[in-house]
PDB file of C-alpha atoms in Angstrom:
ATOM      1  CA  UNK A   1     -13.151  -2.075  58.170  1.00 90.00           C
ATOM      2  CA  UNK A   2     -10.112  -0.477  59.794  1.00 91.00           C
ATOM      3  CA  UNK A   3     -11.047   2.962  58.443  1.00 93.00           C
ATOM      4  CA  UNK A   4     -14.613   2.674  59.745  1.00 94.00           C
ATOM      5  CA  UNK A   5     -13.413   1.746  63.228  1.00 92.00           C
ATOM      6  CA  UNK A   6     -10.716   4.392  63.548  1.00 91.00           C
ATOM      7  CA  UNK A   7     -12.946   7.197  62.281  1.00 92.00           C
ATOM      8  CA  UNK A   8     -16.065   6.309  64.272  1.00 90.00           C
ATOM      9  CA  UNK A   9     -17.481   8.028  67.326  1.00 91.00           C
ATOM     10  CA  UNK A  10     -20.458   5.744  67.822  1.00 92.00           C
ATOM     11  CA  UNK A  11     -20.019   2.301  69.382  1.00 93.00           C
ATOM     12  CA  UNK A  12     -22.129   0.567  66.745  1.00 94.00           C
ATOM     13  CA  UNK A  13     -19.939   1.913  63.930  1.00 94.00           C
ATOM     14  CA  UNK A  14     -16.766   0.842  65.738  1.00 94.00           C
ATOM     15  CA  UNK A  15     -18.245  -2.635  66.190  1.00 95.00           C
ATOM     16  CA  UNK A  16     -19.277  -2.806  62.510  1.00 95.00           C
ATOM     17  CA  UNK A  17     -15.722  -1.936  61.444  1.00 95.00           C
ATOM     18  CA  UNK A  18     -14.281  -4.693  63.655  1.00 95.00           C
ATOM     19  CA  UNK A  19     -16.740  -7.218  62.184  1.00 94.00           C
ATOM     20  CA  UNK A  20     -15.923  -6.260  58.573  1.00 95.00           C
ATOM     21  CA  UNK A  21     -12.224  -6.665  59.403  1.00 94.00           C
ATOM     22  CA  UNK A  22     -12.726 -10.129  60.881  1.00 94.00           C
ATOM     23  CA  UNK A  23     -14.788 -11.369  57.956  1.00 94.00           C
ATOM     24  CA  UNK A  24     -12.333  -9.933  55.419  1.00 94.00           C
ATOM     25  CA  UNK A  25      -9.262 -11.687  56.836  1.00 94.00           C
ATOM     26  CA  UNK A  26     -10.821 -15.174  57.195  1.00 95.00           C
ATOM     27  CA  UNK A  27     -10.620 -16.073  53.454  1.00 94.00           C
ATOM     28  CA  UNK A  28      -7.000 -14.880  53.478  1.00 94.00           C
ATOM     29  CA  UNK A  29      -6.147 -17.242  56.356  1.00 94.00           C
ATOM     30  CA  UNK A  30      -7.873 -20.279  54.848  1.00 92.00           C
ATOM     31  CA  UNK A  31      -6.758 -19.557  51.277  1.00 90.00           C
ATOM     32  CA  UNK A  32      -4.425 -22.551  51.022  1.00 88.00           C
ATOM     33  CA  UNK A  33      -7.171 -25.053  52.095  1.00 88.00           C
ATOM     34  CA  UNK A  34      -4.601 -26.876  54.174  1.00 90.00           C
ATOM     35  CA  UNK A  35      -6.249 -28.465  57.257  1.00 93.00           C
ATOM     36  CA  UNK A  36      -4.059 -26.328  59.519  1.00 93.00           C
ATOM     37  CA  UNK A  37      -5.084 -23.169  57.662  1.00 95.00           C
ATOM     38  CA  UNK A  38      -8.768 -24.039  57.947  1.00 95.00           C
ATOM     39  CA  UNK A  39      -8.314 -24.772  61.646  1.00 95.00           C
ATOM     40  CA  UNK A  40      -6.582 -21.415  62.096  1.00 96.00           C
ATOM     41  CA  UNK A  41      -9.441 -19.629  60.303  1.00 96.00           C
ATOM     42  CA  UNK A  42     -12.058 -21.297  62.514  1.00 96.00           C
ATOM     43  CA  UNK A  43     -10.102 -20.495  65.695  1.00 96.00           C
ATOM     44  CA  UNK A  44      -9.714 -16.890  64.559  1.00 96.00           C
ATOM     45  CA  UNK A  45     -13.403 -16.553  63.733  1.00 96.00           C
ATOM     46  CA  UNK A  46     -14.596 -17.971  67.074  1.00 96.00           C
ATOM     47  CA  UNK A  47     -12.222 -15.816  69.126  1.00 96.00           C
ATOM     48  CA  UNK A  48     -13.031 -12.595  67.248  1.00 96.00           C
ATOM     49  CA  UNK A  49     -16.782 -13.301  67.361  1.00 96.00           C
ATOM     50  CA  UNK A  50     -16.592 -13.720  71.146  1.00 96.00           C
ATOM     51  CA  UNK A  51     -14.622 -10.486  71.468  1.00 96.00           C
ATOM     52  CA  UNK A  52     -17.077  -8.601  69.221  1.00 96.00           C
ATOM     53  CA  UNK A  53     -20.004  -9.834  71.282  1.00 96.00           C
ATOM     54  CA  UNK A  54     -18.260  -8.568  74.423  1.00 96.00           C
ATOM     55  CA  UNK A  55     -17.592  -5.163  72.804  1.00 96.00           C
ATOM     56  CA  UNK A  56     -21.274  -4.916  71.933  1.00 95.00           C
ATOM     57  CA  UNK A  57     -22.306  -6.050  75.420  1.00 95.00           C
ATOM     58  CA  UNK A  58     -20.019  -3.541  77.136  1.00 95.00           C
ATOM     59  CA  UNK A  59     -21.158  -0.609  74.979  1.00 95.00           C
ATOM     60  CA  UNK A  60     -24.836  -1.529  75.450  1.00 95.00           C
ATOM     61  CA  UNK A  61     -24.387  -1.805  79.222  1.00 95.00           C
ATOM     62  CA  UNK A  62     -22.760   1.616  79.198  1.00 94.00           C
ATOM     63  CA  UNK A  63     -25.550   3.082  77.048  1.00 95.00           C
ATOM     64  CA  UNK A  64     -28.135   1.476  79.356  1.00 94.00           C
ATOM     65  CA  UNK A  65     -26.667   3.160  82.442  1.00 93.00           C
ATOM     66  CA  UNK A  66     -25.511   6.509  81.008  1.00 91.00           C
ATOM     67  CA  UNK A  67     -27.473   6.994  77.777  1.00 90.00           C
ATOM     68  CA  UNK A  68     -24.206   7.648  75.925  1.00 89.00           C
ATOM     69  CA  UNK A  69     -23.207   5.878  72.690  1.00 91.00           C
ATOM     70  CA  UNK A  70     -20.078   7.995  72.236  1.00 92.00           C
ATOM     71  CA  UNK A  71     -16.756   6.123  72.280  1.00 90.00           C
ATOM     72  CA  UNK A  72     -15.087   8.602  74.619  1.00 90.00           C
ATOM     73  CA  UNK A  73     -17.938   8.547  77.174  1.00 89.00           C
ATOM     74  CA  UNK A  74     -17.337   5.056  78.543  1.00 90.00           C
ATOM     75  CA  UNK A  75     -17.872   5.748  82.247  1.00 90.00           C
ATOM     76  CA  UNK A  76     -19.600   2.713  83.761  1.00 92.00           C
ATOM     77  CA  UNK A  77     -16.978   0.574  85.604  1.00 92.00           C
ATOM     78  CA  UNK A  78     -18.402  -2.827  84.561  1.00 93.00           C
ATOM     79  CA  UNK A  79     -18.450  -1.681  80.919  1.00 94.00           C
ATOM     80  CA  UNK A  80     -14.819  -0.605  81.227  1.00 94.00           C
ATOM     81  CA  UNK A  81     -13.801  -4.035  82.534  1.00 94.00           C
ATOM     82  CA  UNK A  82     -15.791  -5.804  79.822  1.00 95.00           C
ATOM     83  CA  UNK A  83     -14.271  -3.616  77.121  1.00 95.00           C
ATOM     84  CA  UNK A  84     -10.725  -4.194  78.408  1.00 95.00           C
ATOM     85  CA  UNK A  85     -11.403  -7.951  78.307  1.00 95.00           C
ATOM     86  CA  UNK A  86     -12.857  -7.770  74.790  1.00 96.00           C
ATOM     87  CA  UNK A  87      -9.944  -5.747  73.400  1.00 95.00           C
ATOM     88  CA  UNK A  88      -7.454  -8.048  75.163  1.00 96.00           C
ATOM     89  CA  UNK A  89      -9.080 -11.008  73.395  1.00 96.00           C
ATOM     90  CA  UNK A  90      -8.977  -9.166  70.059  1.00 95.00           C
ATOM     91  CA  UNK A  91      -5.312  -8.243  70.467  1.00 95.00           C
ATOM     92  CA  UNK A  92      -4.148 -11.499  72.044  1.00 94.00           C
ATOM     93  CA  UNK A  93      -3.000 -10.060  75.374  1.00 93.00           C
ATOM     94  CA  UNK A  94      -2.328 -12.533  78.196  1.00 88.00           C
ATOM     95  CA  UNK A  95      -4.477 -14.361  79.487  1.00 91.00           C
ATOM     96  CA  UNK A  96      -6.330 -14.389  76.136  1.00 93.00           C
ATOM     97  CA  UNK A  97      -3.280 -15.053  73.998  1.00 93.00           C
ATOM     98  CA  UNK A  98      -3.680 -18.755  73.199  1.00 92.00           C
ATOM     99  CA  UNK A  99      -5.297 -18.309  69.793  1.00 94.00           C
ATOM    100  CA  UNK A 100      -2.686 -15.967  68.341  1.00 95.00           C
ATOM    101  CA  UNK A 101       0.402 -18.215  67.833  1.00 95.00           C
ATOM    102  CA  UNK A 102      -1.817 -21.025  66.537  1.00 94.00           C
ATOM    103  CA  UNK A 103      -3.562 -18.796  63.999  1.00 95.00           C
ATOM    104  CA  UNK A 104      -0.283 -17.247  62.862  1.00 94.00           C
ATOM    105  CA  UNK A 105       1.264 -20.698  62.444  1.00 94.00           C
ATOM    106  CA  UNK A 106      -1.613 -21.762  60.179  1.00 93.00           C
ATOM    107  CA  UNK A 107      -1.512 -18.662  57.964  1.00 94.00           C
ATOM    108  CA  UNK A 108       0.740 -17.819  54.988  1.00 92.00           C
ATOM    109  CA  UNK A 109       3.501 -15.271  55.749  1.00 94.00           C
ATOM    110  CA  UNK A 110       1.724 -12.316  54.125  1.00 93.00           C
ATOM    111  CA  UNK A 111      -1.515 -13.026  56.008  1.00 95.00           C
ATOM    112  CA  UNK A 112       0.480 -13.465  59.220  1.00 95.00           C
ATOM    113  CA  UNK A 113       1.922 -10.006  58.559  1.00 95.00           C
ATOM    114  CA  UNK A 114      -1.591  -8.535  58.209  1.00 95.00           C
ATOM    115  CA  UNK A 115      -2.716 -10.284  61.392  1.00 95.00           C
ATOM    116  CA  UNK A 116       0.251  -8.945  63.373  1.00 95.00           C
ATOM    117  CA  UNK A 117       0.003  -5.336  62.182  1.00 95.00           C
ATOM    118  CA  UNK A 118      -3.142  -4.060  60.419  1.00 94.00           C
ATOM    119  CA  UNK A 119      -5.589  -6.224  62.392  1.00 94.00           C
ATOM    120  CA  UNK A 120      -4.201  -4.902  65.685  1.00 95.00           C
ATOM    121  CA  UNK A 121      -4.805  -1.291  64.716  1.00 95.00           C
ATOM    122  CA  UNK A 122      -8.608  -0.952  65.259  1.00 95.00           C
ATOM    123  CA  UNK A 123      -8.588  -2.482  68.787  1.00 95.00           C
ATOM    124  CA  UNK A 124      -5.653  -0.257  69.760  1.00 95.00           C
ATOM    125  CA  UNK A 125      -7.557   2.796  68.462  1.00 94.00           C
ATOM    126  CA  UNK A 126     -10.547   1.834  70.606  1.00 94.00           C
ATOM    127  CA  UNK A 127      -8.235   1.561  73.639  1.00 94.00           C
ATOM    128  CA  UNK A 128      -6.763   4.952  72.680  1.00 94.00           C
ATOM    129  CA  UNK A 129     -10.219   6.580  72.582  1.00 93.00           C
ATOM    130  CA  UNK A 130     -11.306   5.090  75.913  1.00 93.00           C
ATOM    131  CA  UNK A 131      -7.898   5.259  77.640  1.00 92.00           C
ATOM    132  CA  UNK A 132      -8.981   7.851  80.237  1.00 91.00           C
ATOM    133  CA  UNK A 133     -11.589   5.535  81.753  1.00 91.00           C
ATOM    134  CA  UNK A 134      -9.706   2.214  81.843  1.00 92.00           C
ATOM    135  CA  UNK A 135      -8.572   0.393  84.969  1.00 92.00           C
ATOM    136  CA  UNK A 136      -4.809   0.987  85.508  1.00 93.00           C
ATOM    137  CA  UNK A 137      -4.203  -2.043  87.777  1.00 93.00           C
ATOM    138  CA  UNK A 138      -5.822  -4.498  85.377  1.00 94.00           C
ATOM    139  CA  UNK A 139      -3.975  -3.132  82.334  1.00 94.00           C
ATOM    140  CA  UNK A 140      -0.603  -3.052  84.103  1.00 94.00           C
ATOM    141  CA  UNK A 141      -1.046  -6.644  85.312  1.00 95.00           C
ATOM    142  CA  UNK A 142      -2.004  -7.815  81.810  1.00 95.00           C
ATOM    143  CA  UNK A 143       0.870  -5.883  80.260  1.00 95.00           C
ATOM    144  CA  UNK A 144       3.520  -7.373  82.558  1.00 95.00           C
ATOM    145  CA  UNK A 145       2.045 -10.858  82.105  1.00 95.00           C
ATOM    146  CA  UNK A 146       2.136 -10.390  78.309  1.00 96.00           C
ATOM    147  CA  UNK A 147       5.747  -9.235  78.332  1.00 94.00           C
ATOM    148  CA  UNK A 148       6.684 -12.203  80.551  1.00 94.00           C
ATOM    149  CA  UNK A 149       4.779 -14.826  78.622  1.00 92.00           C
ATOM    150  CA  UNK A 150       5.777 -13.467  75.208  1.00 92.00           C
ATOM    151  CA  UNK A 151       9.398 -13.814  76.334  1.00 92.00           C
ATOM    152  CA  UNK A 152       9.122 -17.223  78.022  1.00 92.00           C
ATOM    153  CA  UNK A 153       7.109 -18.997  75.367  1.00 91.00           C
ATOM    154  CA  UNK A 154       9.223 -17.701  72.492  1.00 89.00           C
ATOM    155  CA  UNK A 155      12.377 -19.285  73.913  1.00 89.00           C
ATOM    156  CA  UNK A 156      11.580 -22.843  72.946  1.00 86.00           C
ATOM    157  CA  UNK A 157      10.091 -22.380  69.473  1.00 88.00           C
ATOM    158  CA  UNK A 158      11.571 -23.478  66.179  1.00 89.00           C
ATOM    159  CA  UNK A 159       8.799 -22.147  63.922  1.00 92.00           C
ATOM    160  CA  UNK A 160       9.563 -18.582  62.921  1.00 93.00           C
ATOM    161  CA  UNK A 161       5.905 -17.510  62.708  1.00 94.00           C
ATOM    162  CA  UNK A 162       5.274 -18.680  66.277  1.00 95.00           C
ATOM    163  CA  UNK A 163       8.353 -16.822  67.494  1.00 94.00           C
ATOM    164  CA  UNK A 164       7.048 -13.655  65.819  1.00 95.00           C
ATOM    165  CA  UNK A 165       3.619 -14.245  67.388  1.00 95.00           C
ATOM    166  CA  UNK A 166       5.137 -14.340  70.873  1.00 95.00           C
ATOM    167  CA  UNK A 167       7.237 -11.296  70.028  1.00 95.00           C
ATOM    168  CA  UNK A 168       3.987  -9.551  69.075  1.00 96.00           C
ATOM    169  CA  UNK A 169       2.419 -10.492  72.431  1.00 95.00           C
ATOM    170  CA  UNK A 170       5.331  -9.033  74.392  1.00 95.00           C
ATOM    171  CA  UNK A 171       5.261  -5.822  72.304  1.00 95.00           C
ATOM    172  CA  UNK A 172       1.533  -5.495  73.004  1.00 95.00           C
ATOM    173  CA  UNK A 173       2.443  -5.682  76.677  1.00 95.00           C
ATOM    174  CA  UNK A 174       4.689  -2.633  76.225  1.00 95.00           C
ATOM    175  CA  UNK A 175       1.915  -0.801  74.363  1.00 95.00           C
ATOM    176  CA  UNK A 176      -0.840  -1.492  76.877  1.00 94.00           C
ATOM    177  CA  UNK A 177       1.230  -0.559  79.925  1.00 94.00           C
ATOM    178  CA  UNK A 178       1.517   3.045  78.799  1.00 94.00           C
ATOM    179  CA  UNK A 179      -1.913   3.602  77.204  1.00 94.00           C
ATOM    180  CA  UNK A 180      -3.440   5.219  80.310  1.00 93.00           C
ATOM    181  CA  UNK A 181      -0.567   7.610  80.967  1.00 94.00           C
ATOM    182  CA  UNK A 182       0.438   8.606  77.448  1.00 94.00           C
ATOM    183  CA  UNK A 183      -1.848   7.194  74.725  1.00 94.00           C
ATOM    184  CA  UNK A 184       0.091   8.850  71.883  1.00 94.00           C
ATOM    185  CA  UNK A 185       3.186   6.963  72.936  1.00 94.00           C
ATOM    186  CA  UNK A 186       1.243   3.713  72.516  1.00 95.00           C
ATOM    187  CA  UNK A 187       0.415   4.695  68.942  1.00 95.00           C
ATOM    188  CA  UNK A 188       4.051   5.590  68.241  1.00 94.00           C
ATOM    189  CA  UNK A 189       5.161   2.219  69.658  1.00 95.00           C
ATOM    190  CA  UNK A 190       2.584   0.485  67.487  1.00 96.00           C
ATOM    191  CA  UNK A 191       3.720   2.292  64.312  1.00 95.00           C
ATOM    192  CA  UNK A 192       7.377   1.457  64.891  1.00 95.00           C
ATOM    193  CA  UNK A 193       6.543  -2.136  65.850  1.00 96.00           C
ATOM    194  CA  UNK A 194       4.464  -2.506  62.655  1.00 96.00           C
ATOM    195  CA  UNK A 195       7.322  -1.103  60.591  1.00 95.00           C
ATOM    196  CA  UNK A 196       9.865  -3.561  61.997  1.00 95.00           C
ATOM    197  CA  UNK A 197       7.526  -6.570  61.871  1.00 96.00           C
ATOM    198  CA  UNK A 198       6.633  -5.768  58.254  1.00 95.00           C
ATOM    199  CA  UNK A 199      10.333  -5.711  57.412  1.00 95.00           C
ATOM    200  CA  UNK A 200      10.921  -9.094  59.058  1.00 95.00           C
ATOM    201  CA  UNK A 201       7.902 -10.749  57.431  1.00 94.00           C
ATOM    202  CA  UNK A 202       8.631  -9.410  53.940  1.00 93.00           C
ATOM    203  CA  UNK A 203      12.275 -10.464  54.219  1.00 91.00           C
ATOM    204  CA  UNK A 204      11.223 -13.968  55.286  1.00 91.00           C
ATOM    205  CA  UNK A 205       8.715 -13.985  52.456  1.00 90.00           C
ATOM    206  CA  UNK A 206      11.510 -13.214  49.978  1.00 87.00           C
ATOM    207  CA  UNK A 207      13.735 -16.020  51.261  1.00 84.00           C
ATOM    208  CA  UNK A 208      10.727 -18.319  51.934  1.00 85.00           C
ATOM    209  CA  UNK A 209      11.975 -19.229  55.424  1.00 87.00           C
ATOM    210  CA  UNK A 210       9.439 -20.813  57.769  1.00 88.00           C
ATOM    211  CA  UNK A 211      11.582 -22.734  60.273  1.00 88.00           C
ATOM    212  CA  UNK A 212      14.937 -22.061  61.902  1.00 86.00           C
ATOM    213  CA  UNK A 213      16.515 -24.903  59.901  1.00 82.00           C
ATOM    214  CA  UNK A 214      15.518 -23.335  56.548  1.00 83.00           C
ATOM    215  CA  UNK A 215      16.631 -19.955  57.835  1.00 84.00           C
ATOM    216  CA  UNK A 216      20.126 -21.372  58.384  1.00 80.00           C
ATOM    217  CA  UNK A 217      20.617 -22.103  54.699  1.00 78.00           C
ATOM    218  CA  UNK A 218      18.814 -19.040  53.336  1.00 78.00           C
ATOM    219  CA  UNK A 219      22.034 -16.999  53.471  1.00 75.00           C
ATOM    220  CA  UNK A 220      23.100 -18.686  50.220  1.00 73.00           C
ATOM    221  CA  UNK A 221      20.200 -17.034  48.407  1.00 74.00           C
ATOM    222  CA  UNK A 222      20.422 -13.440  49.558  1.00 78.00           C
ATOM    223  CA  UNK A 223      23.444 -12.791  51.764  1.00 81.00           C
ATOM    224  CA  UNK A 224      22.882  -9.031  52.007  1.00 85.00           C
ATOM    225  CA  UNK A 225      19.190  -9.375  52.823  1.00 87.00           C
ATOM    226  CA  UNK A 226      20.015 -11.823  55.585  1.00 87.00           C
ATOM    227  CA  UNK A 227      22.522  -9.428  57.092  1.00 88.00           C
ATOM    228  CA  UNK A 228      19.887  -6.680  57.209  1.00 91.00           C
ATOM    229  CA  UNK A 229      17.385  -9.198  58.628  1.00 91.00           C
ATOM    230  CA  UNK A 230      19.766  -9.786  61.508  1.00 92.00           C
ATOM    231  CA  UNK A 231      19.917  -6.056  62.214  1.00 93.00           C
ATOM    232  CA  UNK A 232      16.130  -5.713  61.945  1.00 94.00           C
ATOM    233  CA  UNK A 233      15.660  -8.502  64.492  1.00 93.00           C
ATOM    234  CA  UNK A 234      18.026  -6.736  66.876  1.00 93.00           C
ATOM    235  CA  UNK A 235      16.035  -3.548  66.285  1.00 95.00           C
ATOM    236  CA  UNK A 236      12.841  -5.432  67.150  1.00 94.00           C
ATOM    237  CA  UNK A 237      14.547  -6.549  70.356  1.00 93.00           C
ATOM    238  CA  UNK A 238      15.155  -2.876  71.178  1.00 92.00           C
ATOM    239  CA  UNK A 239      18.940  -2.532  71.107  1.00 91.00           C
ATOM    240  CA  UNK A 240      20.141   1.094  71.402  1.00 89.00           C
ATOM    241  CA  UNK A 241      21.555   2.326  68.087  1.00 89.00           C
ATOM    242  CA  UNK A 242      18.496   1.003  66.208  1.00 93.00           C
ATOM    243  CA  UNK A 243      14.915   2.230  65.789  1.00 93.00           C
ATOM    244  CA  UNK A 244      13.382  -0.319  68.181  1.00 94.00           C
ATOM    245  CA  UNK A 245      15.132   1.294  71.149  1.00 94.00           C
ATOM    246  CA  UNK A 246      13.110   4.525  70.815  1.00 94.00           C
ATOM    247  CA  UNK A 247       9.671   3.314  72.017  1.00 95.00           C
ATOM    248  CA  UNK A 248      11.165   1.280  74.896  1.00 95.00           C
ATOM    249  CA  UNK A 249      13.239   4.262  76.012  1.00 94.00           C
ATOM    250  CA  UNK A 250      10.254   6.633  75.932  1.00 94.00           C
ATOM    251  CA  UNK A 251       7.966   4.156  77.735  1.00 96.00           C
ATOM    252  CA  UNK A 252      10.526   3.595  80.521  1.00 96.00           C
ATOM    253  CA  UNK A 253      10.941   7.370  80.824  1.00 94.00           C
ATOM    254  CA  UNK A 254       7.166   7.921  81.034  1.00 94.00           C
ATOM    255  CA  UNK A 255       6.699   5.119  83.606  1.00 95.00           C
ATOM    256  CA  UNK A 256       9.442   6.662  85.754  1.00 95.00           C
ATOM    257  CA  UNK A 257       7.683  10.038  85.541  1.00 94.00           C
ATOM    258  CA  UNK A 258       4.509   8.339  86.792  1.00 94.00           C
ATOM    259  CA  UNK A 259       6.528   6.966  89.750  1.00 92.00           C
ATOM    260  CA  UNK A 260       6.097   3.387  88.523  1.00 93.00           C
ATOM    261  CA  UNK A 261       9.781   2.567  88.749  1.00 94.00           C
ATOM    262  CA  UNK A 262       9.174  -1.007  89.925  1.00 95.00           C
ATOM    263  CA  UNK A 263       6.887  -1.720  86.965  1.00 95.00           C
ATOM    264  CA  UNK A 264       9.406  -0.152  84.575  1.00 95.00           C
ATOM    265  CA  UNK A 265      12.198  -2.323  86.026  1.00 96.00           C
ATOM    266  CA  UNK A 266      10.083  -5.479  85.765  1.00 95.00           C
ATOM    267  CA  UNK A 267       9.038  -4.943  82.160  1.00 94.00           C
ATOM    268  CA  UNK A 268      12.605  -4.037  81.169  1.00 94.00           C
ATOM    269  CA  UNK A 269      13.981  -7.205  82.766  1.00 94.00           C
ATOM    270  CA  UNK A 270      11.314  -9.255  81.008  1.00 93.00           C
ATOM    271  CA  UNK A 271      12.290  -7.804  77.634  1.00 92.00           C
ATOM    272  CA  UNK A 272      15.650  -9.562  78.108  1.00 92.00           C
ATOM    273  CA  UNK A 273      13.816 -12.856  77.513  1.00 91.00           C
ATOM    274  CA  UNK A 274      12.663 -11.491  74.180  1.00 90.00           C
ATOM    275  CA  UNK A 275      16.187 -10.326  73.416  1.00 92.00           C
ATOM    276  CA  UNK A 276      17.387 -13.911  73.868  1.00 91.00           C
ATOM    277  CA  UNK A 277      15.193 -15.369  71.142  1.00 88.00           C
ATOM    278  CA  UNK A 278      15.759 -12.430  68.798  1.00 92.00           C
ATOM    279  CA  UNK A 279      19.476 -13.034  69.220  1.00 91.00           C
ATOM    280  CA  UNK A 280      18.900 -16.697  68.460  1.00 89.00           C
ATOM    281  CA  UNK A 281      17.038 -15.789  65.266  1.00 88.00           C
ATOM    282  CA  UNK A 282      19.741 -13.293  64.325  1.00 87.00           C
ATOM    283  CA  UNK A 283      22.406 -15.913  65.002  1.00 86.00           C
ATOM    284  CA  UNK A 284      20.639 -18.487  62.849  1.00 83.00           C
ATOM    285  CA  UNK A 285      20.004 -16.031  60.040  1.00 81.00           C
ATOM    286  CA  UNK A 286      23.578 -14.878  59.526  1.00 79.00           C
ATOM    287  CA  UNK A 287      26.248 -16.169  61.841  1.00 74.00           C
ATOM    288  CA  UNK A 288      25.667 -19.931  61.840  1.00 70.00           C
ATOM    289  CA  UNK A 289      26.838 -21.931  58.892  1.00 65.00           C
ATOM    290  CA  UNK A 290      25.202 -25.345  59.199  1.00 60.00           C
ATOM    291  CA  UNK A 291      27.938 -27.946  59.712  1.00 58.00           C
ATOM    292  CA  UNK A 292      25.806 -30.897  58.662  1.00 54.00           C
ATOM    293  CA  UNK A 293      24.712 -31.639  55.133  1.00 52.00           C
ATOM    294  CA  UNK A 294      21.101 -30.472  55.162  1.00 54.00           C
ATOM    295  CA  UNK A 295      18.419 -32.617  53.615  1.00 55.00           C
ATOM    296  CA  UNK A 296      17.015 -29.684  51.647  1.00 54.00           C
ATOM    297  CA  UNK A 297      17.262 -29.138  47.943  1.00 56.00           C
ATOM    298  CA  UNK A 298      20.365 -27.177  47.091  1.00 55.00           C
ATOM    299  CA  UNK A 299      19.360 -23.539  47.172  1.00 55.00           C
ATOM    300  CA  UNK A 300      21.031 -21.196  44.766  1.00 58.00           C
ATOM    301  CA  UNK A 301      20.390 -17.511  44.322  1.00 57.00           C
ATOM    302  CA  UNK A 302      16.747 -16.741  43.739  1.00 58.00           C
ATOM    303  CA  UNK A 303      15.843 -15.038  40.478  1.00 55.00           C
ATOM    304  CA  UNK A 304      13.816 -12.077  41.621  1.00 60.00           C
ATOM    305  CA  UNK A 305      15.714  -9.111  42.949  1.00 60.00           C
ATOM    306  CA  UNK A 306      14.744  -7.812  46.377  1.00 63.00           C
ATOM    307  CA  UNK A 307      11.749  -5.538  46.396  1.00 79.00           C
ATOM    308  CA  UNK A 308      12.394  -1.775  46.707  1.00 86.00           C
ATOM    309  CA  UNK A 309       9.771  -1.597  49.465  1.00 87.00           C
ATOM    310  CA  UNK A 310      11.781  -4.080  51.550  1.00 88.00           C
ATOM    311  CA  UNK A 311      14.870  -1.923  51.111  1.00 89.00           C
ATOM    312  CA  UNK A 312      13.039   1.237  52.222  1.00 91.00           C
ATOM    313  CA  UNK A 313      11.350  -0.231  55.284  1.00 91.00           C
ATOM    314  CA  UNK A 314      14.550  -2.021  56.299  1.00 91.00           C
ATOM    315  CA  UNK A 315      16.367   1.308  56.248  1.00 92.00           C
ATOM    316  CA  UNK A 316      13.571   2.883  58.295  1.00 91.00           C
ATOM    317  CA  UNK A 317      13.461   0.088  60.847  1.00 91.00           C
ATOM    318  CA  UNK A 318      17.194   0.419  61.462  1.00 92.00           C
ATOM    319  CA  UNK A 319      17.964   4.120  61.263  1.00 91.00           C
ATOM    320  CA  UNK A 320      15.138   6.144  62.812  1.00 90.00           C
ATOM    321  CA  UNK A 321      16.711   6.650  66.237  1.00 90.00           C
ATOM    322  CA  UNK A 322      18.681   9.823  65.323  1.00 91.00           C
ATOM    323  CA  UNK A 323      15.379  11.319  64.137  1.00 90.00           C
ATOM    324  CA  UNK A 324      13.764  10.828  67.548  1.00 89.00           C
ATOM    325  CA  UNK A 325      13.523  14.601  68.349  1.00 90.00           C
ATOM    326  CA  UNK A 326      11.530  15.096  65.153  1.00 89.00           C
ATOM    327  CA  UNK A 327       9.346  12.051  65.879  1.00 86.00           C
ATOM    328  CA  UNK A 328       8.704  13.384  69.386  1.00 86.00           C
ATOM    329  CA  UNK A 329       7.475  16.718  68.042  1.00 87.00           C
ATOM    330  CA  UNK A 330       4.879  14.897  65.939  1.00 80.00           C
ATOM    331  CA  UNK A 331       3.286  13.017  68.867  1.00 73.00           C
TER     332      UNK A 331
END
């Protein structure tokens, strides 16, 4: 589904790819047959079906007025607005973000990983292809609202998957603010975000942590992995010596070039909210030793050794900043 969407030029093919993607992930969400998982699958299906219908409606309106079915020829203003709305629903941008934390909370960790990374790729590619005809004011407003809400709502959560969902919403804000001015930078941000989120999810999957309270005692299982998890979370927050700083730095630079200094300042200040809950996660994962006797089973070292893949992507999500000149030549 993803491949069809990202390689298509015709609107119908792009739509077909999105539909295949939606239908493929639903069994993965509802695999456990838990009521919450089934609820998440139904929510996901309804939201994505609405968004797909809007994509179809916008492309047909455009074809009706201009006779063009090409993805890059989206010129009719109403179609542009409809498409922006549809993609915002698909991605979970504010004000269409409500479904995303709920669906992530109902899914297993590996499915949540797919939902946060792979399933975001086709809509972002569609935005990339149509970026020259989108409405800057609308996108900037949505982006700042996403960064704000992703930060605010993540502060009070104790479920790790919900925290990562809100982190995803604020990162999408960063991606969509720059898509009109430098679309390649959006793709770079998305790749690095996917890399870091994958690392976090796979690490949590190894230690089987779902809540902050279980995260506190997971250091007994894999002390080293938890230390790298702390660093990866700080990288996701965008602290300078780590990989996550690169996209934020480039986006702020590009916004300043476009004389949008106020917007750049606002979105940077709002990322401090995100930094707060990443720091809280990092603190819980490594620094806090729970003083009380927890009512969990005693957790000793787990048998399986950490996956090589986790080691590689952890290294990448921490140490790519010195390679930024090389990364910049590729975009």
